[in-house]
PDB file of C-alpha atoms in Angstrom:
ATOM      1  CA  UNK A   1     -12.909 -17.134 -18.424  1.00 41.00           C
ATOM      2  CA  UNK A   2     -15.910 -15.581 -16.698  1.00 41.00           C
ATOM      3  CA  UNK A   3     -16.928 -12.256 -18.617  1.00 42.00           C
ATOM      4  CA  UNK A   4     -16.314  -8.859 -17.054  1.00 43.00           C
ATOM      5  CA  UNK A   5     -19.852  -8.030 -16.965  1.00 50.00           C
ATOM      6  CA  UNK A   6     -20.270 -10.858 -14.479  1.00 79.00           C
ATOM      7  CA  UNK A   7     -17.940  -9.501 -12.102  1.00 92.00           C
ATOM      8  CA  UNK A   8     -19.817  -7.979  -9.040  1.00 93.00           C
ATOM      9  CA  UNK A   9     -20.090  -4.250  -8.306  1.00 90.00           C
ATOM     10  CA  UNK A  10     -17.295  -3.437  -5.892  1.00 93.00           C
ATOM     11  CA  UNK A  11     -15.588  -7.593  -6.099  1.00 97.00           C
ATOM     12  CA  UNK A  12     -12.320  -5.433  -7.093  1.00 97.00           C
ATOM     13  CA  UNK A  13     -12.195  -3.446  -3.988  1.00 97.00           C
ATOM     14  CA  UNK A  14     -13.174  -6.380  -1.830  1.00 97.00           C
ATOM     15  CA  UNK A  15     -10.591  -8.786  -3.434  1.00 98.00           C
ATOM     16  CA  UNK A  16      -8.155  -5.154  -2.674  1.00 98.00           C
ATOM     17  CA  UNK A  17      -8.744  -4.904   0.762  1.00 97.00           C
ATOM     18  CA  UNK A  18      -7.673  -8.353   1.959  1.00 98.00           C
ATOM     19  CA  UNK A  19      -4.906  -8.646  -0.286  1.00 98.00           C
ATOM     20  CA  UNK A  20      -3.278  -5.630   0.164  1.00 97.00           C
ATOM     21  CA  UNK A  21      -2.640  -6.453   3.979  1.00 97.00           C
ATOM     22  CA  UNK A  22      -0.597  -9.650   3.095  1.00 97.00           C
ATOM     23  CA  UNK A  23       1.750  -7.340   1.302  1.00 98.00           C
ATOM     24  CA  UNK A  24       1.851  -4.418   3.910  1.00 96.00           C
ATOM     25  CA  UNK A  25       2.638  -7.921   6.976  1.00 96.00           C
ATOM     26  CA  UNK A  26       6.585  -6.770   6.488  1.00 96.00           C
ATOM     27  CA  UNK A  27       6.356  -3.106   6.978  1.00 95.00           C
ATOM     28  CA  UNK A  28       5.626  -3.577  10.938  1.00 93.00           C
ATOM     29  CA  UNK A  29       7.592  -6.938  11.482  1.00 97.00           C
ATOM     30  CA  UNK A  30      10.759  -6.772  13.470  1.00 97.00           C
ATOM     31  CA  UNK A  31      12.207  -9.280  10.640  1.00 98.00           C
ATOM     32  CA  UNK A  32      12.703  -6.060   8.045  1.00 98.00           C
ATOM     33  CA  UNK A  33      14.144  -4.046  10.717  1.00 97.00           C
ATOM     34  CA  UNK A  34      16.592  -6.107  11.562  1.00 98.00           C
ATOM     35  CA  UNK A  35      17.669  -6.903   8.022  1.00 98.00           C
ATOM     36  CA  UNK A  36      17.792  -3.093   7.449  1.00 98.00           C
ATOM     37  CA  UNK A  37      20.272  -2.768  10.344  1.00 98.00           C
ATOM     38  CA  UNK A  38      22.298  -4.847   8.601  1.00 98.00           C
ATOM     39  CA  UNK A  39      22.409  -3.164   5.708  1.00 98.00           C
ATOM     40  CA  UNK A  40      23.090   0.319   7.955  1.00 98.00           C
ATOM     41  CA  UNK A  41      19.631   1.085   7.869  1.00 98.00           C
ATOM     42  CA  UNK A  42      18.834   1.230  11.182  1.00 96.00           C
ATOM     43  CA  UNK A  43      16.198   4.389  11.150  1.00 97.00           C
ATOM     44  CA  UNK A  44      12.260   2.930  10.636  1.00 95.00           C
ATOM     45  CA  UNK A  45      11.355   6.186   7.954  1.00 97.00           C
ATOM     46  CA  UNK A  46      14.991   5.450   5.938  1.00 98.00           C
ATOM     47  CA  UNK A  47      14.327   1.522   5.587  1.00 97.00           C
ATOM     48  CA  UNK A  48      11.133   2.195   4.614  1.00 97.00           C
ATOM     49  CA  UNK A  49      11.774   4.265   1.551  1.00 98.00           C
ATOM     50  CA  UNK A  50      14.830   2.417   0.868  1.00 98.00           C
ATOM     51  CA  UNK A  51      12.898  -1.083   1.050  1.00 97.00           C
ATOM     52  CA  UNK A  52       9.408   0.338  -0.685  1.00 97.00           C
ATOM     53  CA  UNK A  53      11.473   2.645  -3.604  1.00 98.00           C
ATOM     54  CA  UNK A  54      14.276   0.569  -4.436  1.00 98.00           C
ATOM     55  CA  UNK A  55      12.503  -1.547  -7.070  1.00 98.00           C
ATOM     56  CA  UNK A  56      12.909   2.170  -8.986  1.00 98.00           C
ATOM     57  CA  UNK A  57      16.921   1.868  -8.489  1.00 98.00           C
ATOM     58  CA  UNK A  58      18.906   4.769  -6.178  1.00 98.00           C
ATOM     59  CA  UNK A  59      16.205   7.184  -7.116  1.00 98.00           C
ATOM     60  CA  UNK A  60      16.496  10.784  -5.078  1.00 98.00           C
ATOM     61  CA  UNK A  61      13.840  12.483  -2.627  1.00 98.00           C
ATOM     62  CA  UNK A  62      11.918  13.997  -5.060  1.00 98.00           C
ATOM     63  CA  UNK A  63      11.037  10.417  -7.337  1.00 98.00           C
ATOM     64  CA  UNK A  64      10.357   9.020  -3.506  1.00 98.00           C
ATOM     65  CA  UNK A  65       8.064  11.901  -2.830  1.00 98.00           C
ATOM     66  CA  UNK A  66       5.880  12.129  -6.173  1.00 98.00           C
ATOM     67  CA  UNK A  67       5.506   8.492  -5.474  1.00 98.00           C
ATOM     68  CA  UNK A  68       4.860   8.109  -2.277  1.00 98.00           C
ATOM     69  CA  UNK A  69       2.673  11.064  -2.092  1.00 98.00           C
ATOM     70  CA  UNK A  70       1.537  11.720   1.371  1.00 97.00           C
ATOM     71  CA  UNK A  71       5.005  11.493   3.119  1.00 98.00           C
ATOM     72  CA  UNK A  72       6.407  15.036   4.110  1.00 98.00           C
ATOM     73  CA  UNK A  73       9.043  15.844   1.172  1.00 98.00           C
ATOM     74  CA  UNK A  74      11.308  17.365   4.347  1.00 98.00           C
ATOM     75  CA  UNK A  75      11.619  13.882   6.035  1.00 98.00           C
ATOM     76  CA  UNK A  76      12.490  11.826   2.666  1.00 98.00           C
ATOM     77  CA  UNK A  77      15.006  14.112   2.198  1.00 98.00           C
ATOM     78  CA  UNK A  78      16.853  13.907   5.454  1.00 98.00           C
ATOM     79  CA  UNK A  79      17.310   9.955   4.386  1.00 98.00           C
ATOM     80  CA  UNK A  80      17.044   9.705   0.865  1.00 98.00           C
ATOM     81  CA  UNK A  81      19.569   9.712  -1.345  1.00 98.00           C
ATOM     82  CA  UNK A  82      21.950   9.144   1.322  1.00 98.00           C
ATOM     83  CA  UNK A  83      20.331   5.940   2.191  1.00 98.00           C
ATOM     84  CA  UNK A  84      21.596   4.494  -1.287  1.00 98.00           C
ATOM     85  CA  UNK A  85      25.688   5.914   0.044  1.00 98.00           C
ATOM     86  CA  UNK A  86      25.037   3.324   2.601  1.00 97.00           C
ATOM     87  CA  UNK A  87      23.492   0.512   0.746  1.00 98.00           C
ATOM     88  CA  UNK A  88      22.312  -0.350  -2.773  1.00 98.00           C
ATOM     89  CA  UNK A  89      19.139  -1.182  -3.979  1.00 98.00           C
ATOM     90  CA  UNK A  90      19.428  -4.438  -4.788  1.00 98.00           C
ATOM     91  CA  UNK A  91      20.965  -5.388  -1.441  1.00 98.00           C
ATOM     92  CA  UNK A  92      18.227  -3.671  -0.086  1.00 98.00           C
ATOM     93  CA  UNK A  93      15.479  -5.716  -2.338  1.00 98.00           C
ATOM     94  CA  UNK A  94      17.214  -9.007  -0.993  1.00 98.00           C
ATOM     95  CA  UNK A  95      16.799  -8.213   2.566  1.00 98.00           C
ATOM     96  CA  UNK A  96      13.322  -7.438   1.755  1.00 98.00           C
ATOM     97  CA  UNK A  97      12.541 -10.691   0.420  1.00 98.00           C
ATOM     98  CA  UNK A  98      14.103 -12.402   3.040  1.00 98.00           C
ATOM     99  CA  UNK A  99      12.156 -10.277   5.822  1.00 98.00           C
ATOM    100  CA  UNK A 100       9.411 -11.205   4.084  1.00 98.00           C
ATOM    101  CA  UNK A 101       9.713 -14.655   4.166  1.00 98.00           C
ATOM    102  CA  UNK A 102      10.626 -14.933   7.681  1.00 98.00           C
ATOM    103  CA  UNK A 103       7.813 -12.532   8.713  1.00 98.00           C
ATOM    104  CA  UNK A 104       4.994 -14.631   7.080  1.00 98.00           C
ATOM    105  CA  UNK A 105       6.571 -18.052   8.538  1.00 98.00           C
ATOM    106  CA  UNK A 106       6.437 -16.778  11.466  1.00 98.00           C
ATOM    107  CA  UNK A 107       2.502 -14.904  11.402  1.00 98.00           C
ATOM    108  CA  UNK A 108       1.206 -17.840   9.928  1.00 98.00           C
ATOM    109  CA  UNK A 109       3.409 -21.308  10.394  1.00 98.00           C
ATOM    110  CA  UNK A 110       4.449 -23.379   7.700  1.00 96.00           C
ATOM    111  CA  UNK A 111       1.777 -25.296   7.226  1.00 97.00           C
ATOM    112  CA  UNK A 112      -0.079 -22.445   5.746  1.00 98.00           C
ATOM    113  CA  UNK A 113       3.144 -21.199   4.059  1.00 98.00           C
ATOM    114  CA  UNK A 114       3.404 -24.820   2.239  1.00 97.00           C
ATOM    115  CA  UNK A 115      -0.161 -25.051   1.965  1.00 98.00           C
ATOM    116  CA  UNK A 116      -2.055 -25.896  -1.108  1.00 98.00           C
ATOM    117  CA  UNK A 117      -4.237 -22.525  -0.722  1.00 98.00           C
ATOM    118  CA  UNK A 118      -0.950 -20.613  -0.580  1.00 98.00           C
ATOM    119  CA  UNK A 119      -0.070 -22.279  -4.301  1.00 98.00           C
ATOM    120  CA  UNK A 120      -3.037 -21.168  -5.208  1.00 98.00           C
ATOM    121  CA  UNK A 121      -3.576 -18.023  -4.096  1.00 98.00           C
ATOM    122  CA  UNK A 122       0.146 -17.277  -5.986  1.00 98.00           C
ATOM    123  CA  UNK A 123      -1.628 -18.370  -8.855  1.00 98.00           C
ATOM    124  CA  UNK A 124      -4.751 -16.661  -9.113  1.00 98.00           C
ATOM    125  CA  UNK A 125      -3.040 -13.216  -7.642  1.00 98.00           C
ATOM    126  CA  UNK A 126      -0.255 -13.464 -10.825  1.00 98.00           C
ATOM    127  CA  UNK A 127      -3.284 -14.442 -13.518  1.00 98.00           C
ATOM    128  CA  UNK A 128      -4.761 -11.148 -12.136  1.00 98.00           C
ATOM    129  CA  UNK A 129      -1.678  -8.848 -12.099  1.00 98.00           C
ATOM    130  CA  UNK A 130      -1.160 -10.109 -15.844  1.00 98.00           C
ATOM    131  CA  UNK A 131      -3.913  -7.751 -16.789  1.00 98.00           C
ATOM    132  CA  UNK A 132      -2.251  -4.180 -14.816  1.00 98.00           C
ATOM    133  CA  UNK A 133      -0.188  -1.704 -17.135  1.00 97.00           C
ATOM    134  CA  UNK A 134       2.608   0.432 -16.413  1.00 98.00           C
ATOM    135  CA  UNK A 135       1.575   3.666 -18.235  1.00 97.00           C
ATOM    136  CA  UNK A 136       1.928   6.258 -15.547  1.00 97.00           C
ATOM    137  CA  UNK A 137       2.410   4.141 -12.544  1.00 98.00           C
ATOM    138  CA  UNK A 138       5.481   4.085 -11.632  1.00 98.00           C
ATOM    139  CA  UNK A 139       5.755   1.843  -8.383  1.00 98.00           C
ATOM    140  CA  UNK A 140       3.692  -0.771  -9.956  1.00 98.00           C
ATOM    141  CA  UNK A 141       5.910  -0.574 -12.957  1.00 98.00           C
ATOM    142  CA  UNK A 142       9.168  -0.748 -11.250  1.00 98.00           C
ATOM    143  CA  UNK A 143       8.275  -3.530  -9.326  1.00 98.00           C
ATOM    144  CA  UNK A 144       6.698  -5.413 -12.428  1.00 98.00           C
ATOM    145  CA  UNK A 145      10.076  -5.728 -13.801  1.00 98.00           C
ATOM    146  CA  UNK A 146      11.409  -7.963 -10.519  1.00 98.00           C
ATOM    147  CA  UNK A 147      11.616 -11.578 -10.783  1.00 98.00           C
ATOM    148  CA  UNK A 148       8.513 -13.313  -9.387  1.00 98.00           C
ATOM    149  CA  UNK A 149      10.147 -15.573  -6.378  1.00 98.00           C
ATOM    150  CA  UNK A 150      10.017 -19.286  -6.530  1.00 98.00           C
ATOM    151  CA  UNK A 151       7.980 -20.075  -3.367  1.00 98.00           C
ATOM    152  CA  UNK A 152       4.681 -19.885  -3.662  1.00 98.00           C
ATOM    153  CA  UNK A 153       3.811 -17.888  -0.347  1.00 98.00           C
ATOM    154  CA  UNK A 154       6.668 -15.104  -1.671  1.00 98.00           C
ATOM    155  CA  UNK A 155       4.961 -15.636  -4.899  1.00 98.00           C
ATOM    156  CA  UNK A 156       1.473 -14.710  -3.475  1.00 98.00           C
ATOM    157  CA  UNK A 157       3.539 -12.103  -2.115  1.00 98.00           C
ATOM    158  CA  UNK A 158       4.774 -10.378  -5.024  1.00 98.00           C
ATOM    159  CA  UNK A 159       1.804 -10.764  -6.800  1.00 98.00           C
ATOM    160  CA  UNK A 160      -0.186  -8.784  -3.724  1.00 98.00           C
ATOM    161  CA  UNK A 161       2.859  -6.290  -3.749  1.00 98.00           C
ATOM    162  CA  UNK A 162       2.009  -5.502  -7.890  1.00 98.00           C
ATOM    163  CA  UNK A 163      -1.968  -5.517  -6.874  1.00 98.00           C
ATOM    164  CA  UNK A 164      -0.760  -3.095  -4.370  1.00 98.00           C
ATOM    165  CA  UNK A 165       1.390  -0.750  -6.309  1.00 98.00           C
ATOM    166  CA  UNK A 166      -0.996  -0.900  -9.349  1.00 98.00           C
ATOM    167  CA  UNK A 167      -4.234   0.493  -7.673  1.00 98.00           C
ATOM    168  CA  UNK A 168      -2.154   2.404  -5.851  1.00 98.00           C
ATOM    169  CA  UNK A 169      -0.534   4.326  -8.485  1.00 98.00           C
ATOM    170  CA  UNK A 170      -4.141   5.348  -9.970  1.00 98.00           C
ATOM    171  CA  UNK A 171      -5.010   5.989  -6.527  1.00 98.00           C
ATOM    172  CA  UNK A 172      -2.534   9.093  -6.916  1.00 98.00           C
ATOM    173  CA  UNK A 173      -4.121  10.066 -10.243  1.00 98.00           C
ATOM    174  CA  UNK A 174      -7.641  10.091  -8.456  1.00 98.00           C
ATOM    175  CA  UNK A 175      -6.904  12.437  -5.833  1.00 98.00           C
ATOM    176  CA  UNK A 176      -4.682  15.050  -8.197  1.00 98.00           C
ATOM    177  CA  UNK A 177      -8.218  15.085  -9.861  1.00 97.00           C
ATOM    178  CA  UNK A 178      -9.830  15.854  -6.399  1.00 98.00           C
ATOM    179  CA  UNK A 179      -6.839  18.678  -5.537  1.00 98.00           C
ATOM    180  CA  UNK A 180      -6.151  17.121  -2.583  1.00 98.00           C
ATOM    181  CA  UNK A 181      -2.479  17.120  -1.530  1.00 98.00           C
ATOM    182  CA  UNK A 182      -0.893  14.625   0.086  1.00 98.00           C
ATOM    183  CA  UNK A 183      -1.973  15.724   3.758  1.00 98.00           C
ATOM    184  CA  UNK A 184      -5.391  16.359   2.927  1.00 98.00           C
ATOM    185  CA  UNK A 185      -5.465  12.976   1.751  1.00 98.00           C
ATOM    186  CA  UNK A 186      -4.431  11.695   5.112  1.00 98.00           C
ATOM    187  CA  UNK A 187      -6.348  14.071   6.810  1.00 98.00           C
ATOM    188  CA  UNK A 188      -9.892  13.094   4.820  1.00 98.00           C
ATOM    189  CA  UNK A 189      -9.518   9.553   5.128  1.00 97.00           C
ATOM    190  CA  UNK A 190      -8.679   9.304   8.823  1.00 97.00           C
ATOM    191  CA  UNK A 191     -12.109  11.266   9.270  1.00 97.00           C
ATOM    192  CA  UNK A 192     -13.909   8.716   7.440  1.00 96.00           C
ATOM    193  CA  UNK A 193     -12.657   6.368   9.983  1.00 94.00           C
ATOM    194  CA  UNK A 194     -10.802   3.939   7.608  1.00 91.00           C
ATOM    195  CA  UNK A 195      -7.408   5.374   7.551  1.00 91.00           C
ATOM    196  CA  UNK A 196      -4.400   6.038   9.785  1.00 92.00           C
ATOM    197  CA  UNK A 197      -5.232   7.433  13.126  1.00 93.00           C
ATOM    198  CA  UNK A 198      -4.011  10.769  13.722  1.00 95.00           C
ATOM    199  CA  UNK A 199      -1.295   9.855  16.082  1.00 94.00           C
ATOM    200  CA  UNK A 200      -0.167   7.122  13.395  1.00 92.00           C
ATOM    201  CA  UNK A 201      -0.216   9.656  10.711  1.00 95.00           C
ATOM    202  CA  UNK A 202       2.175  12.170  13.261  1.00 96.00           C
ATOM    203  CA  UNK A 203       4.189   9.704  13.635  1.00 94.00           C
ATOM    204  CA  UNK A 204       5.066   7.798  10.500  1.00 95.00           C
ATOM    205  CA  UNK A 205       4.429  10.368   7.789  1.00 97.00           C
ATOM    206  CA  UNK A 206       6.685  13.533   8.676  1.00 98.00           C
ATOM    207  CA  UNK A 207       3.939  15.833   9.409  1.00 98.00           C
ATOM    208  CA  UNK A 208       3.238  18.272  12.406  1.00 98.00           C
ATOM    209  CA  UNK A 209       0.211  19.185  14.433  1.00 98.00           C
ATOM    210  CA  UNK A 210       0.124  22.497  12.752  1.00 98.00           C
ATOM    211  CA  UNK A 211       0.812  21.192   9.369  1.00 98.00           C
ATOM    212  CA  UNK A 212      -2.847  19.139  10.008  1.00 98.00           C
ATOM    213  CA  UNK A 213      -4.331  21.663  11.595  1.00 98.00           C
ATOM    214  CA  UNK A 214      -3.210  23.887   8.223  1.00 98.00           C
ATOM    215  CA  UNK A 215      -4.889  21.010   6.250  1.00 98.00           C
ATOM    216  CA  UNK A 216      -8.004  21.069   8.053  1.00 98.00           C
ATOM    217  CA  UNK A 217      -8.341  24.462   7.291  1.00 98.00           C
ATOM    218  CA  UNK A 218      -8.085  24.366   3.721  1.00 98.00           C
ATOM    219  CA  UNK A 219     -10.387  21.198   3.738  1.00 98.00           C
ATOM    220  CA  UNK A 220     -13.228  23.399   6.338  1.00 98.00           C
ATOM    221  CA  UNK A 221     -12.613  26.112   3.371  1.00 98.00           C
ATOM    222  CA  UNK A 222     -14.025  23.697   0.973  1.00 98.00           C
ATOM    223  CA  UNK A 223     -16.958  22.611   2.638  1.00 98.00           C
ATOM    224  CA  UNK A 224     -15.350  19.156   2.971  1.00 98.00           C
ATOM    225  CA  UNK A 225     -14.795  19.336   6.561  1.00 98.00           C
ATOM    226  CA  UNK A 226     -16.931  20.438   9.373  1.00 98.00           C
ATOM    227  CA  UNK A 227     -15.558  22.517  12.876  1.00 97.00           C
ATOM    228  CA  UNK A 228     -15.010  19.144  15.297  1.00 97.00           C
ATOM    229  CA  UNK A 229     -12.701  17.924  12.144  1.00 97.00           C
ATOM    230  CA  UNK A 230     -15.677  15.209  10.527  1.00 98.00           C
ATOM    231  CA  UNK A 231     -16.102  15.137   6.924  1.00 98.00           C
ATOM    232  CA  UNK A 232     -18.884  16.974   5.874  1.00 98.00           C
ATOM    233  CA  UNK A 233     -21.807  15.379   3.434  1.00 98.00           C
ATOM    234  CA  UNK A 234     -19.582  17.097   0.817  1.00 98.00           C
ATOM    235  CA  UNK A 235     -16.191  15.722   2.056  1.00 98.00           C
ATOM    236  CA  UNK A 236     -18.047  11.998   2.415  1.00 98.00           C
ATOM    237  CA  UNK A 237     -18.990  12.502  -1.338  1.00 98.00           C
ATOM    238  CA  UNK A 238     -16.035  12.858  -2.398  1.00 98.00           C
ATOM    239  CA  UNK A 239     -14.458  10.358  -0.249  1.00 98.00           C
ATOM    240  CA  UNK A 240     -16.932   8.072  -2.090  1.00 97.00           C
ATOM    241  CA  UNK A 241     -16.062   9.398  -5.507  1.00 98.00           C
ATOM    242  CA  UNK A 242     -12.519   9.157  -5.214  1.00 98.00           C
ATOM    243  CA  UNK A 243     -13.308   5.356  -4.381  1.00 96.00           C
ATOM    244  CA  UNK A 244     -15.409   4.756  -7.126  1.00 97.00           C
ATOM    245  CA  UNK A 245     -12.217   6.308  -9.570  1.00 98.00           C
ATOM    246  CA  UNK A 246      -9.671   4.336  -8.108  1.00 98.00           C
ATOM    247  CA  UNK A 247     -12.290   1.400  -9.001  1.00 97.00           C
ATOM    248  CA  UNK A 248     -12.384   2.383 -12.592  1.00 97.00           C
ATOM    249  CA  UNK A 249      -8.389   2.507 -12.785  1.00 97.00           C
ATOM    250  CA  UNK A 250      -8.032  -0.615 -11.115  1.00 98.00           C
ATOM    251  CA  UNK A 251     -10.461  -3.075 -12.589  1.00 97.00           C
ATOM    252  CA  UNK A 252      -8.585  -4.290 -15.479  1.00 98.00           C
ATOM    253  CA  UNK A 253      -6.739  -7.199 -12.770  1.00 98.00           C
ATOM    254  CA  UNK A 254     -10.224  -8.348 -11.589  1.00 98.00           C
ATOM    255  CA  UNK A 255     -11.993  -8.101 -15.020  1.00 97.00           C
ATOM    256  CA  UNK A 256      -9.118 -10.723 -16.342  1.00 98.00           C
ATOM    257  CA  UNK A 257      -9.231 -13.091 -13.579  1.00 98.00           C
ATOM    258  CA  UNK A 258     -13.053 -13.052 -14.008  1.00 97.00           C
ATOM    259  CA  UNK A 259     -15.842 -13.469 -11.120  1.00 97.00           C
ATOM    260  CA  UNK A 260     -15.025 -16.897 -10.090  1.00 97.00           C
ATOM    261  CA  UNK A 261     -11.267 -16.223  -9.934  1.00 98.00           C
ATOM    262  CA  UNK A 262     -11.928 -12.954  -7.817  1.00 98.00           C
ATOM    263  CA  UNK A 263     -14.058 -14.772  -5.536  1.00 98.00           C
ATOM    264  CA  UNK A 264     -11.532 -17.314  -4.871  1.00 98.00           C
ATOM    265  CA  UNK A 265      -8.886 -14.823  -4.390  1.00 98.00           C
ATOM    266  CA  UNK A 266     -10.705 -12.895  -2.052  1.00 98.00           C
ATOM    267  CA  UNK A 267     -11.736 -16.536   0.003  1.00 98.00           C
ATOM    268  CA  UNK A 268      -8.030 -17.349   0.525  1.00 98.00           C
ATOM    269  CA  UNK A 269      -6.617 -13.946   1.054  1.00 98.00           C
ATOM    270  CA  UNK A 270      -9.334 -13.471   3.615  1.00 98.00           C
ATOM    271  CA  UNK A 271      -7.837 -16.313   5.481  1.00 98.00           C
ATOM    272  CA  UNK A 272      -4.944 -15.779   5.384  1.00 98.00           C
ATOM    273  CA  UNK A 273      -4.924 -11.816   6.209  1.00 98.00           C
ATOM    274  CA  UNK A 274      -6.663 -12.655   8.986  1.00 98.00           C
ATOM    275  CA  UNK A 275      -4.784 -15.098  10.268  1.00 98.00           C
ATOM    276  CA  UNK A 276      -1.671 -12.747  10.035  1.00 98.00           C
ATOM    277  CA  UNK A 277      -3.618 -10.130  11.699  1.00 96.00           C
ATOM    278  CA  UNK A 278      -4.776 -12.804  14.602  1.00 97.00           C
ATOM    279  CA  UNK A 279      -1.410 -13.347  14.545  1.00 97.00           C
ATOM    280  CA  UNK A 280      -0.819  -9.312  15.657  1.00 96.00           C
ATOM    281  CA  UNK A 281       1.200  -8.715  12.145  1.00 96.00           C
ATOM    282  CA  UNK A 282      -0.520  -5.275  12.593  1.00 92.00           C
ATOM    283  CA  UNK A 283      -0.180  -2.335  15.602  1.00 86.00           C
ATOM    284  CA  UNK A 284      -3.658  -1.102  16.303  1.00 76.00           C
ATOM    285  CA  UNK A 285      -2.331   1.998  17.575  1.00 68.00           C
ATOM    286  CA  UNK A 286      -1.628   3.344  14.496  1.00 67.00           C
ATOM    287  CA  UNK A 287      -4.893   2.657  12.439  1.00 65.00           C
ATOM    288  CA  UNK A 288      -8.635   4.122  13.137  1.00 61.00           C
ATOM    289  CA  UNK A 289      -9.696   7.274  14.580  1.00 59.00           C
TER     290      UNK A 289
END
């Protein structure tokens, strides 16, 4: 195993950010919404925190809030817990799957799906996840105690979705540290251009034009945000630092697979995250300023 001190500045983050998209492939595809409607979930906001928070079992809109974070608490609770009168969360975890596996046969053909590289990534994506804990993160947590599937490219899959759910989880932890709520979160990474878009953020996460316009406010009253709604030198600082933290929470995956591993990872995933995004697994409207 290559030591941890070989491991390139940043290879975490790198390895991250073409993994991560492999998971998010189902959230857009027409494959989950159609299994939803079968289950009665036929409403994009309930399926997804029925689909994303029922690895944590019939939990109520408050668990889905803390959790989720930037969502507005008012539109989990129009869906949640009644989603789980409707359907349960297993049922809801199978339809998942099998989204899943329908959505990435179809993005990227079966060749890739069957491929070699696909086997592969699986592996090298689980060896890494090995190495992620489940003190205070609870997505990651709840999903580490699924069973990993059989095929590989659902596999790969799973692993991604722990990856995910892991850095994700000390992403939260980083920004209660910065005391920036869930909006303001939203709102300061759309300004550094790598987030949601403002319309997508309108649309998918509950929130109105004057709750943003309330958030921009607070964030101008911190220096973090100048009058045409750009972050500040201040606000990019801390855009930076809260990077940097979610690095340090999240290296213990990449430090285990080692530098080689990570740099295979992040080869495949690369291919095949683009190839899924070639592939249009991904509405442009909603991402970007």
């Amino acid at each position: 195993m290559t030591s941890s001190s070989a491991l390139p500045e940043k290879a975490g983050r790198t390895c991250h950010n073409v993994v991560n998209p492999f998971h998010s492939t189902h959230y857009f595809a027409p494959e989950l919404s159609e299994e939803m409607a079968k289950l009665g979930l036929d409403n994009r906001s309930a399926a997804y925190f029925a689909c994303r928070g029922a690895a944590m079992g019939a939990v109520g809109p408050g668990t889905i809030t803390a959790t989720f974070y930037n969502f507005k608490h008012e539109l989990i609770a129009q869906h949640v817990p009644h989603v789980w009168t409707v359907t349960t969360p297993q049922d809801v975890l199978d339809a998942r799957l099998r989204a899943t596996d329908a959505t990435l046969r179809r993005l990227l053909g079966p060749e890739a799906v069957e491929s070699p590289e696909m086997a592969e990534a699986a592996e090298l994506a689980l060896r890494a996840a090995e190495a992620c804990t489940r003190r205070a993160r609870p997505l990651y947590a709840a999903h580490a105690d699924l069973p990993v599937p059989e095929a590989p490219h659902l596999a790969y899959w799973h692993a991604a979705t722990l990856l995910r759910e892991h850095r994700g989880d000390g992403h939260l932890i980083a920004l209660l540290d910065a005391e920036l709520d869930g909006l303001e979160a939203l709102v300061t990474h759309t300004a550094s251009g790598r987030g949601m878009s403002h319309k997508g953020v309108l649309a998918t996460r509950g929130w109105s034009e004057e709750d943003w316009q309330d958030a921009q406010e607070r964030l101008r009253s911190r220096g973090l945000l100048d009058e045409a709604g750009e972050l500040t030198e201040a606000g990019i600082l801390l855009r930076k630092e809260l990077e940097r933290k979610t690095d340090r929470l999240d290296r213990a995956p990449y430090e285990h697979l080692g530098a080689e591993g990570v740099a295979r990872l992040t080869e495949l995933a690369t291919g095949f995250t683009t190839a899924a995004m070639n592939a249009g697994a991904f509405p442009a409207a909603l991402f970007g300023k």
